C-alpha cells in the first residue's frame, strides 16, 4: 500500500534482478551499441546463457504468483513499453498484437495498475530527461550500477516515491 520495499531481514532495501538465458549474442539480432553499453555495465551474456533463468519457467511462475492480472498490484516503471512487451510475450507464449490497441488491451488486462514515471513527468512542469536525470533533479541517490536491472528498479521505485510526495 505504501510502496515499501522488502528489507530481507536487514536495515537495507532488497531488489531482485533476473537474468534470462534465451538471448544469444552469437545468434540473435541486436543493436551493437546497446550490447556494448550493457557489457560495460557488467552484464555477462555468456554467463547468462549458461546459468540464466529459463523464460518459459519464469513465465509460468510469474503467472501463478498472483502479481499479474491483479489490480491490487501497482507496477512502477520508467518508459517501460518494451519491458511490458517482453513480459506479455513471456506470459502469453504468443507474439505481440499487431496493433497498439491490441497491445494496450493486454497491458490493461495483465498489468491493470501501471505508473510509468516517464508519462507522469509530462504533468510536472519542471521535470524532464531520462531516469538518471530525473533522479538527480529530485535528489534521489542511485545504489548500484547504472543499466543493471536491480539498480535501475530501485532507483525507479525511490524516484517514484519522491515524485509522489512532492508533486
Short mmCIF file of N, CA and C in Angstrom, two decimals:
data_model
loop_
_atom_site.label_atom_id
_atom_site.label_comp_id
_atom_site.label_asym_id
_atom_site.label_seq_id
_atom_site.Cartn_x
_atom_site.Cartn_y
_atom_site.Cartn_z
N UNK A 1 0.82 -1.20 0.00
CA UNK A 1 0.00 0.00 0.00
C UNK A 1 0.86 1.26 0.00
N UNK A 2 1.93 1.26 0.79
CA UNK A 2 2.78 2.44 0.87
C UNK A 2 3.99 2.36 -0.04
N UNK A 3 4.10 1.30 -0.81
CA UNK A 3 5.24 1.16 -1.70
C UNK A 3 6.51 0.77 -0.98
N UNK A 4 6.37 0.19 0.20
CA UNK A 4 7.55 -0.20 0.97
C UNK A 4 8.26 -1.36 0.30
N UNK A 5 9.57 -1.26 0.24
CA UNK A 5 10.38 -2.33 -0.33
C UNK A 5 10.77 -3.31 0.75
N UNK A 6 11.00 -4.58 0.39
CA UNK A 6 11.43 -5.56 1.40
C UNK A 6 12.84 -5.25 1.89
N UNK A 7 13.14 -5.68 3.11
CA UNK A 7 14.48 -5.48 3.66
C UNK A 7 15.22 -6.79 3.85
N UNK A 8 14.55 -7.90 3.68
CA UNK A 8 15.19 -9.22 3.75
C UNK A 8 15.94 -9.41 5.06
N UNK A 9 15.38 -8.91 6.16
CA UNK A 9 15.99 -9.10 7.47
C UNK A 9 17.18 -8.21 7.75
N UNK A 10 17.38 -7.18 6.95
CA UNK A 10 18.50 -6.25 7.16
C UNK A 10 17.94 -4.84 7.33
N UNK A 11 18.82 -3.87 7.44
CA UNK A 11 18.36 -2.48 7.51
C UNK A 11 18.42 -1.79 6.15
N UNK A 12 18.63 -2.58 5.08
CA UNK A 12 18.72 -2.04 3.72
C UNK A 12 17.61 -2.66 2.86
N UNK A 13 17.23 -1.94 1.79
CA UNK A 13 16.21 -2.44 0.88
C UNK A 13 16.77 -3.54 -0.02
N UNK A 14 15.90 -4.46 -0.43
CA UNK A 14 16.28 -5.55 -1.34
C UNK A 14 15.56 -5.37 -2.68
N UNK A 15 16.26 -5.68 -3.73
CA UNK A 15 15.69 -5.71 -5.07
C UNK A 15 16.22 -6.96 -5.74
N UNK A 16 15.38 -7.65 -6.50
CA UNK A 16 15.82 -8.84 -7.21
C UNK A 16 16.06 -8.49 -8.67
N UNK A 17 17.07 -9.10 -9.24
CA UNK A 17 17.37 -8.93 -10.66
C UNK A 17 17.37 -10.31 -11.29
N UNK A 18 16.60 -10.47 -12.36
CA UNK A 18 16.52 -11.75 -13.06
C UNK A 18 17.29 -11.66 -14.37
N UNK A 19 18.15 -12.62 -14.60
CA UNK A 19 18.90 -12.68 -15.86
C UNK A 19 18.45 -13.93 -16.61
N UNK A 20 17.96 -13.73 -17.83
CA UNK A 20 17.45 -14.84 -18.63
C UNK A 20 18.53 -15.40 -19.54
N UNK A 21 18.34 -16.66 -19.90
CA UNK A 21 19.35 -17.34 -20.72
C UNK A 21 19.06 -17.31 -22.21
N UNK A 22 17.90 -16.90 -22.63
CA UNK A 22 17.50 -17.07 -24.03
C UNK A 22 18.19 -16.16 -25.03
N UNK A 23 18.70 -15.02 -24.60
CA UNK A 23 19.37 -14.14 -25.56
C UNK A 23 20.78 -14.64 -25.83
N UNK A 24 21.12 -14.73 -27.13
CA UNK A 24 22.43 -15.24 -27.51
C UNK A 24 23.09 -14.24 -28.46
N UNK A 25 24.21 -13.64 -28.02
CA UNK A 25 24.86 -12.60 -28.83
C UNK A 25 25.48 -13.16 -30.11
N UNK A 26 25.65 -14.47 -30.21
CA UNK A 26 26.22 -15.04 -31.44
C UNK A 26 25.15 -15.40 -32.46
N UNK A 27 23.87 -15.45 -32.04
CA UNK A 27 22.80 -15.88 -32.95
C UNK A 27 21.68 -14.86 -33.13
N UNK A 28 21.40 -14.07 -32.11
CA UNK A 28 20.25 -13.16 -32.15
C UNK A 28 20.61 -11.81 -32.74
N UNK A 29 19.59 -11.13 -33.26
CA UNK A 29 19.75 -9.79 -33.80
C UNK A 29 19.76 -8.80 -32.63
N UNK A 30 20.67 -7.83 -32.69
CA UNK A 30 20.75 -6.84 -31.62
C UNK A 30 21.42 -5.57 -32.12
N UNK A 31 21.30 -4.51 -31.33
CA UNK A 31 21.98 -3.25 -31.61
C UNK A 31 23.34 -3.28 -30.92
N UNK A 32 24.40 -3.22 -31.69
CA UNK A 32 25.76 -3.35 -31.15
C UNK A 32 26.05 -2.36 -30.03
N UNK A 33 25.62 -1.10 -30.20
CA UNK A 33 25.91 -0.10 -29.17
C UNK A 33 25.20 -0.42 -27.86
N UNK A 34 24.00 -0.99 -27.94
CA UNK A 34 23.27 -1.37 -26.73
C UNK A 34 23.96 -2.51 -26.00
N UNK A 35 24.40 -3.50 -26.75
CA UNK A 35 25.09 -4.64 -26.14
C UNK A 35 26.41 -4.19 -25.52
N UNK A 36 27.12 -3.33 -26.19
CA UNK A 36 28.39 -2.82 -25.65
C UNK A 36 28.16 -2.04 -24.36
N UNK A 37 27.11 -1.22 -24.33
CA UNK A 37 26.78 -0.48 -23.12
C UNK A 37 26.49 -1.44 -21.96
N UNK A 38 25.70 -2.47 -22.23
CA UNK A 38 25.37 -3.44 -21.19
C UNK A 38 26.60 -4.19 -20.71
N UNK A 39 27.48 -4.54 -21.62
CA UNK A 39 28.74 -5.20 -21.23
C UNK A 39 29.56 -4.29 -20.32
N UNK A 40 29.65 -3.02 -20.69
CA UNK A 40 30.41 -2.06 -19.88
C UNK A 40 29.81 -1.89 -18.48
N UNK A 41 28.52 -2.16 -18.37
CA UNK A 41 27.83 -2.06 -17.08
C UNK A 41 27.83 -3.38 -16.31
N UNK A 42 28.53 -4.38 -16.83
CA UNK A 42 28.70 -5.61 -16.09
C UNK A 42 27.84 -6.79 -16.50
N UNK A 43 27.05 -6.66 -17.54
CA UNK A 43 26.23 -7.79 -17.98
C UNK A 43 27.14 -8.81 -18.67
N UNK A 44 27.06 -10.04 -18.22
CA UNK A 44 27.88 -11.13 -18.77
C UNK A 44 26.95 -12.06 -19.55
N UNK A 45 26.86 -11.85 -20.85
CA UNK A 45 25.92 -12.61 -21.68
C UNK A 45 26.25 -14.09 -21.73
N UNK A 46 27.52 -14.44 -21.70
CA UNK A 46 27.92 -15.85 -21.72
C UNK A 46 27.44 -16.55 -20.45
N UNK A 47 27.64 -15.90 -19.31
CA UNK A 47 27.19 -16.49 -18.05
C UNK A 47 25.67 -16.59 -18.01
N UNK A 48 24.98 -15.57 -18.54
CA UNK A 48 23.52 -15.64 -18.57
C UNK A 48 23.05 -16.83 -19.41
N UNK A 49 23.72 -17.09 -20.55
CA UNK A 49 23.36 -18.25 -21.38
C UNK A 49 23.54 -19.56 -20.63
N UNK A 50 24.56 -19.62 -19.81
CA UNK A 50 24.87 -20.86 -19.09
C UNK A 50 24.06 -21.01 -17.81
N UNK A 51 23.83 -19.91 -17.10
CA UNK A 51 23.24 -20.01 -15.76
C UNK A 51 21.95 -19.21 -15.59
N UNK A 52 21.52 -18.53 -16.65
CA UNK A 52 20.33 -17.69 -16.55
C UNK A 52 19.05 -18.48 -16.38
N UNK A 53 18.00 -17.77 -16.10
CA UNK A 53 16.69 -18.36 -15.87
C UNK A 53 16.03 -18.68 -17.20
N UNK A 54 15.38 -19.83 -17.29
CA UNK A 54 14.60 -20.20 -18.46
C UNK A 54 13.34 -19.33 -18.51
N UNK A 55 13.12 -18.62 -19.61
CA UNK A 55 11.99 -17.69 -19.68
C UNK A 55 10.64 -18.38 -19.60
N UNK A 56 10.54 -19.59 -20.13
CA UNK A 56 9.25 -20.29 -20.06
C UNK A 56 8.89 -20.64 -18.62
N UNK A 57 9.87 -21.09 -17.87
CA UNK A 57 9.63 -21.41 -16.46
C UNK A 57 9.31 -20.13 -15.68
N UNK A 58 10.05 -19.08 -15.97
CA UNK A 58 9.79 -17.80 -15.31
C UNK A 58 8.36 -17.33 -15.60
N UNK A 59 7.93 -17.45 -16.86
CA UNK A 59 6.57 -17.07 -17.24
C UNK A 59 5.52 -17.85 -16.46
N UNK A 60 5.75 -19.16 -16.30
CA UNK A 60 4.82 -20.00 -15.52
C UNK A 60 4.75 -19.52 -14.08
N UNK A 61 5.91 -19.26 -13.49
CA UNK A 61 5.95 -18.84 -12.09
C UNK A 61 5.36 -17.44 -11.91
N UNK A 62 5.63 -16.56 -12.86
CA UNK A 62 5.07 -15.21 -12.79
C UNK A 62 3.55 -15.26 -12.89
N UNK A 63 3.05 -16.07 -13.80
CA UNK A 63 1.60 -16.19 -13.98
C UNK A 63 0.92 -16.74 -12.72
N UNK A 64 1.56 -17.71 -12.09
CA UNK A 64 0.95 -18.34 -10.91
C UNK A 64 1.24 -17.58 -9.61
N UNK A 65 2.04 -16.53 -9.68
CA UNK A 65 2.44 -15.80 -8.47
C UNK A 65 1.34 -14.93 -7.88
N UNK A 66 0.39 -14.54 -8.71
CA UNK A 66 -0.66 -13.65 -8.24
C UNK A 66 -0.36 -12.18 -8.45
N UNK A 67 0.80 -11.84 -9.02
CA UNK A 67 1.11 -10.42 -9.20
C UNK A 67 0.69 -9.88 -10.57
N UNK A 68 0.32 -10.76 -11.49
CA UNK A 68 -0.25 -10.29 -12.76
C UNK A 68 -1.75 -10.54 -12.71
N UNK A 69 -2.48 -9.86 -13.58
CA UNK A 69 -3.94 -9.96 -13.60
C UNK A 69 -4.53 -9.55 -12.24
N UNK A 70 -3.86 -8.62 -11.57
CA UNK A 70 -4.23 -8.26 -10.20
C UNK A 70 -4.19 -6.74 -10.06
N UNK A 71 -5.38 -6.13 -9.90
CA UNK A 71 -5.40 -4.67 -9.79
C UNK A 71 -4.96 -4.17 -8.42
N UNK A 72 -4.63 -5.09 -7.52
CA UNK A 72 -4.08 -4.72 -6.22
C UNK A 72 -2.57 -4.54 -6.26
N UNK A 73 -1.95 -4.93 -7.36
CA UNK A 73 -0.50 -4.77 -7.52
C UNK A 73 -0.25 -3.56 -8.40
N UNK A 74 0.60 -2.68 -7.94
CA UNK A 74 0.92 -1.46 -8.68
C UNK A 74 2.31 -1.61 -9.28
N UNK A 75 2.39 -1.50 -10.60
CA UNK A 75 3.65 -1.61 -11.33
C UNK A 75 4.21 -0.21 -11.54
N UNK A 76 5.37 0.06 -10.97
CA UNK A 76 6.02 1.36 -11.10
C UNK A 76 7.18 1.19 -12.08
N UNK A 77 7.15 1.98 -13.15
CA UNK A 77 8.11 1.78 -14.24
C UNK A 77 8.63 3.11 -14.75
N UNK A 78 9.61 3.02 -15.65
CA UNK A 78 10.09 4.21 -16.35
C UNK A 78 10.22 3.86 -17.82
N UNK A 79 9.31 4.41 -18.63
CA UNK A 79 9.37 4.23 -20.09
C UNK A 79 9.44 2.73 -20.44
N UNK A 80 8.41 2.01 -20.05
CA UNK A 80 8.50 0.55 -19.97
C UNK A 80 7.78 -0.24 -21.07
N UNK A 81 7.48 0.38 -22.19
CA UNK A 81 6.76 -0.33 -23.24
C UNK A 81 7.44 -1.62 -23.68
N UNK A 82 8.75 -1.56 -23.91
CA UNK A 82 9.47 -2.77 -24.34
C UNK A 82 9.50 -3.82 -23.24
N UNK A 83 9.64 -3.37 -21.99
CA UNK A 83 9.65 -4.31 -20.87
C UNK A 83 8.32 -5.06 -20.77
N UNK A 84 7.22 -4.32 -20.88
CA UNK A 84 5.92 -4.96 -20.82
C UNK A 84 5.68 -5.84 -22.05
N UNK A 85 6.17 -5.43 -23.19
CA UNK A 85 6.07 -6.27 -24.38
C UNK A 85 6.75 -7.61 -24.16
N UNK A 86 7.94 -7.57 -23.58
CA UNK A 86 8.68 -8.81 -23.30
C UNK A 86 7.91 -9.67 -22.31
N UNK A 87 7.40 -9.05 -21.25
CA UNK A 87 6.64 -9.81 -20.26
C UNK A 87 5.36 -10.40 -20.85
N UNK A 88 4.68 -9.65 -21.70
CA UNK A 88 3.46 -10.18 -22.34
C UNK A 88 3.77 -11.39 -23.21
N UNK A 89 4.84 -11.31 -23.96
CA UNK A 89 5.24 -12.44 -24.80
C UNK A 89 5.55 -13.66 -23.93
N UNK A 90 6.19 -13.41 -22.82
CA UNK A 90 6.55 -14.46 -21.87
C UNK A 90 5.31 -15.08 -21.22
N UNK A 91 4.35 -14.24 -20.84
CA UNK A 91 3.15 -14.70 -20.14
C UNK A 91 2.16 -15.39 -21.06
N UNK A 92 2.04 -14.91 -22.30
CA UNK A 92 1.03 -15.45 -23.21
C UNK A 92 1.57 -16.55 -24.12
N UNK A 93 2.90 -16.65 -24.21
CA UNK A 93 3.54 -17.60 -25.14
C UNK A 93 3.08 -17.35 -26.58
N UNK A 94 2.84 -16.09 -26.90
CA UNK A 94 2.39 -15.70 -28.24
C UNK A 94 3.15 -14.46 -28.69
N UNK A 95 3.06 -14.19 -29.98
CA UNK A 95 3.60 -12.94 -30.50
C UNK A 95 2.75 -11.79 -29.99
N UNK A 96 3.32 -10.62 -29.98
CA UNK A 96 2.57 -9.44 -29.55
C UNK A 96 1.50 -9.09 -30.57
N UNK A 97 0.44 -8.41 -30.13
CA UNK A 97 -0.62 -7.98 -31.06
C UNK A 97 -0.07 -7.08 -32.16
N UNK A 98 -0.77 -7.07 -33.28
CA UNK A 98 -0.36 -6.27 -34.44
C UNK A 98 -0.67 -4.79 -34.30
N UNK A 99 -1.57 -4.44 -33.39
CA UNK A 99 -1.99 -3.05 -33.28
C UNK A 99 -1.68 -2.50 -31.88
N UNK A 100 -1.47 -1.19 -31.79
CA UNK A 100 -1.29 -0.58 -30.47
C UNK A 100 -2.49 -0.84 -29.55
N UNK A 101 -3.70 -0.79 -30.10
CA UNK A 101 -4.89 -1.02 -29.28
C UNK A 101 -4.87 -2.43 -28.68
N UNK A 102 -4.50 -3.42 -29.50
CA UNK A 102 -4.40 -4.79 -29.00
C UNK A 102 -3.34 -4.93 -27.92
N UNK A 103 -2.22 -4.25 -28.11
CA UNK A 103 -1.14 -4.27 -27.13
C UNK A 103 -1.61 -3.67 -25.80
N UNK A 104 -2.24 -2.49 -25.87
CA UNK A 104 -2.68 -1.84 -24.64
C UNK A 104 -3.83 -2.59 -23.96
N UNK A 105 -4.65 -3.29 -24.74
CA UNK A 105 -5.68 -4.15 -24.13
C UNK A 105 -5.03 -5.22 -23.26
N UNK A 106 -3.96 -5.84 -23.77
CA UNK A 106 -3.26 -6.86 -22.99
C UNK A 106 -2.56 -6.25 -21.78
N UNK A 107 -1.95 -5.08 -21.95
CA UNK A 107 -1.32 -4.40 -20.81
C UNK A 107 -2.35 -4.17 -19.72
N UNK A 108 -3.51 -3.64 -20.10
CA UNK A 108 -4.55 -3.35 -19.12
C UNK A 108 -5.08 -4.61 -18.44
N UNK A 109 -5.06 -5.73 -19.14
CA UNK A 109 -5.53 -6.98 -18.56
C UNK A 109 -4.49 -7.56 -17.59
N UNK A 110 -3.26 -7.70 -18.05
CA UNK A 110 -2.23 -8.36 -17.25
C UNK A 110 -1.63 -7.45 -16.17
N UNK A 111 -1.58 -6.16 -16.44
CA UNK A 111 -0.97 -5.19 -15.52
C UNK A 111 -1.91 -4.00 -15.36
N UNK A 112 -3.04 -4.20 -14.65
CA UNK A 112 -4.08 -3.16 -14.63
C UNK A 112 -3.69 -1.85 -13.93
N UNK A 113 -2.69 -1.86 -13.07
CA UNK A 113 -2.28 -0.64 -12.36
C UNK A 113 -0.82 -0.34 -12.66
N UNK A 114 -0.58 0.50 -13.66
CA UNK A 114 0.78 0.86 -14.07
C UNK A 114 0.99 2.36 -13.86
N UNK A 115 2.09 2.70 -13.21
CA UNK A 115 2.53 4.08 -13.09
C UNK A 115 3.85 4.19 -13.85
N UNK A 116 3.82 4.80 -15.01
CA UNK A 116 5.04 4.99 -15.80
C UNK A 116 5.53 6.41 -15.55
N UNK A 117 6.66 6.52 -14.86
CA UNK A 117 7.18 7.82 -14.46
C UNK A 117 7.43 8.72 -15.67
N UNK A 118 7.91 8.16 -16.76
CA UNK A 118 8.18 8.98 -17.95
C UNK A 118 6.89 9.68 -18.41
N UNK A 119 5.78 8.97 -18.33
CA UNK A 119 4.48 9.56 -18.68
C UNK A 119 4.06 10.60 -17.64
N UNK A 120 4.22 10.26 -16.36
CA UNK A 120 3.81 11.18 -15.29
C UNK A 120 4.59 12.49 -15.32
N UNK A 121 5.83 12.45 -15.79
CA UNK A 121 6.65 13.66 -15.87
C UNK A 121 6.01 14.74 -16.73
N UNK A 122 5.20 14.34 -17.69
CA UNK A 122 4.54 15.31 -18.57
C UNK A 122 3.64 16.26 -17.80
N UNK A 123 3.22 15.83 -16.61
CA UNK A 123 2.29 16.62 -15.80
C UNK A 123 3.00 17.39 -14.68
N UNK A 124 4.32 17.35 -14.69
CA UNK A 124 5.14 18.06 -13.70
C UNK A 124 6.02 19.04 -14.47
N UNK A 125 5.68 20.29 -14.45
CA UNK A 125 6.27 21.31 -15.32
C UNK A 125 7.78 21.29 -15.45
N UNK A 126 8.50 21.17 -14.36
CA UNK A 126 9.94 21.36 -14.41
C UNK A 126 10.73 20.07 -14.65
N UNK A 127 10.06 18.95 -14.81
CA UNK A 127 10.78 17.67 -14.91
C UNK A 127 10.97 17.24 -16.35
N UNK A 128 12.16 16.70 -16.62
CA UNK A 128 12.49 16.27 -17.98
C UNK A 128 13.64 15.26 -17.91
N UNK A 129 13.91 14.62 -19.03
CA UNK A 129 15.08 13.74 -19.14
C UNK A 129 14.78 12.29 -18.86
N UNK A 130 15.85 11.53 -18.79
CA UNK A 130 15.76 10.11 -18.50
C UNK A 130 15.72 9.86 -17.00
N UNK A 131 15.77 8.60 -16.63
CA UNK A 131 15.67 8.22 -15.22
C UNK A 131 16.80 8.83 -14.39
N UNK A 132 18.03 8.74 -14.87
CA UNK A 132 19.16 9.29 -14.11
C UNK A 132 19.02 10.80 -13.90
N UNK A 133 18.63 11.51 -14.95
CA UNK A 133 18.45 12.96 -14.86
C UNK A 133 17.33 13.31 -13.90
N UNK A 134 16.23 12.59 -13.99
CA UNK A 134 15.10 12.84 -13.09
C UNK A 134 15.50 12.59 -11.64
N UNK A 135 16.18 11.48 -11.40
CA UNK A 135 16.62 11.17 -10.04
C UNK A 135 17.54 12.27 -9.51
N UNK A 136 18.41 12.75 -10.37
CA UNK A 136 19.32 13.84 -9.99
C UNK A 136 18.52 15.10 -9.65
N UNK A 137 17.54 15.44 -10.48
CA UNK A 137 16.71 16.63 -10.23
C UNK A 137 15.95 16.51 -8.90
N UNK A 138 15.52 15.29 -8.57
CA UNK A 138 14.76 15.06 -7.34
C UNK A 138 15.65 14.71 -6.15
N UNK A 139 16.97 14.69 -6.38
CA UNK A 139 17.95 14.36 -5.35
C UNK A 139 17.73 12.96 -4.78
N UNK A 140 17.55 12.01 -5.68
CA UNK A 140 17.44 10.60 -5.31
C UNK A 140 18.77 9.93 -5.64
N UNK A 141 19.33 9.24 -4.67
CA UNK A 141 20.64 8.61 -4.84
C UNK A 141 20.51 7.24 -5.49
N UNK A 142 21.36 6.98 -6.46
CA UNK A 142 21.43 5.64 -7.07
C UNK A 142 22.30 4.75 -6.20
N UNK A 143 21.85 3.52 -6.03
CA UNK A 143 22.64 2.49 -5.37
C UNK A 143 22.90 1.42 -6.40
N UNK A 144 24.14 1.08 -6.64
CA UNK A 144 24.48 0.05 -7.61
C UNK A 144 24.88 0.64 -8.95
N UNK A 145 24.96 -0.25 -9.94
CA UNK A 145 25.48 0.09 -11.26
C UNK A 145 24.33 0.45 -12.21
N UNK A 146 24.51 1.57 -12.91
CA UNK A 146 23.55 2.02 -13.91
C UNK A 146 23.37 0.94 -14.99
N UNK A 147 22.17 0.79 -15.49
CA UNK A 147 21.80 -0.17 -16.54
C UNK A 147 21.85 -1.62 -16.06
N UNK A 148 21.91 -1.85 -14.77
CA UNK A 148 21.67 -3.17 -14.19
C UNK A 148 20.23 -3.12 -13.69
N UNK A 149 19.46 -4.14 -14.01
CA UNK A 149 18.02 -4.10 -13.72
C UNK A 149 17.72 -3.85 -12.25
N UNK A 150 18.47 -4.46 -11.35
CA UNK A 150 18.22 -4.28 -9.93
C UNK A 150 18.41 -2.83 -9.50
N UNK A 151 19.53 -2.24 -9.88
CA UNK A 151 19.81 -0.85 -9.53
C UNK A 151 18.81 0.10 -10.18
N UNK A 152 18.50 -0.14 -11.44
CA UNK A 152 17.52 0.71 -12.14
C UNK A 152 16.14 0.59 -11.48
N UNK A 153 15.77 -0.61 -11.04
CA UNK A 153 14.47 -0.82 -10.39
C UNK A 153 14.39 -0.08 -9.07
N UNK A 154 15.45 -0.17 -8.28
CA UNK A 154 15.47 0.54 -7.00
C UNK A 154 15.41 2.05 -7.22
N UNK A 155 16.16 2.55 -8.18
CA UNK A 155 16.14 3.98 -8.49
C UNK A 155 14.75 4.41 -8.97
N UNK A 156 14.11 3.58 -9.78
CA UNK A 156 12.76 3.87 -10.26
C UNK A 156 11.79 3.96 -9.09
N UNK A 157 11.86 3.01 -8.17
CA UNK A 157 10.97 3.00 -7.02
C UNK A 157 11.18 4.22 -6.13
N UNK A 158 12.42 4.51 -5.81
CA UNK A 158 12.72 5.66 -4.94
C UNK A 158 12.36 6.98 -5.62
N UNK A 159 12.57 7.07 -6.92
CA UNK A 159 12.22 8.27 -7.67
C UNK A 159 10.71 8.46 -7.70
N UNK A 160 9.97 7.37 -7.89
CA UNK A 160 8.50 7.45 -7.88
C UNK A 160 8.01 7.95 -6.52
N UNK A 161 8.56 7.42 -5.44
CA UNK A 161 8.13 7.86 -4.11
C UNK A 161 8.38 9.36 -3.93
N UNK A 162 9.54 9.82 -4.38
CA UNK A 162 9.87 11.24 -4.25
C UNK A 162 8.93 12.08 -5.12
N UNK A 163 8.64 11.61 -6.31
CA UNK A 163 7.71 12.29 -7.22
C UNK A 163 6.32 12.36 -6.59
N UNK A 164 5.86 11.24 -6.06
CA UNK A 164 4.54 11.17 -5.43
C UNK A 164 4.45 12.12 -4.23
N UNK A 165 5.51 12.18 -3.44
CA UNK A 165 5.49 13.00 -2.23
C UNK A 165 5.61 14.50 -2.51
N UNK A 166 6.17 14.85 -3.66
CA UNK A 166 6.46 16.26 -3.94
C UNK A 166 5.58 16.91 -5.00
N UNK A 167 4.82 16.12 -5.74
CA UNK A 167 4.03 16.72 -6.82
C UNK A 167 2.56 16.38 -6.70
#
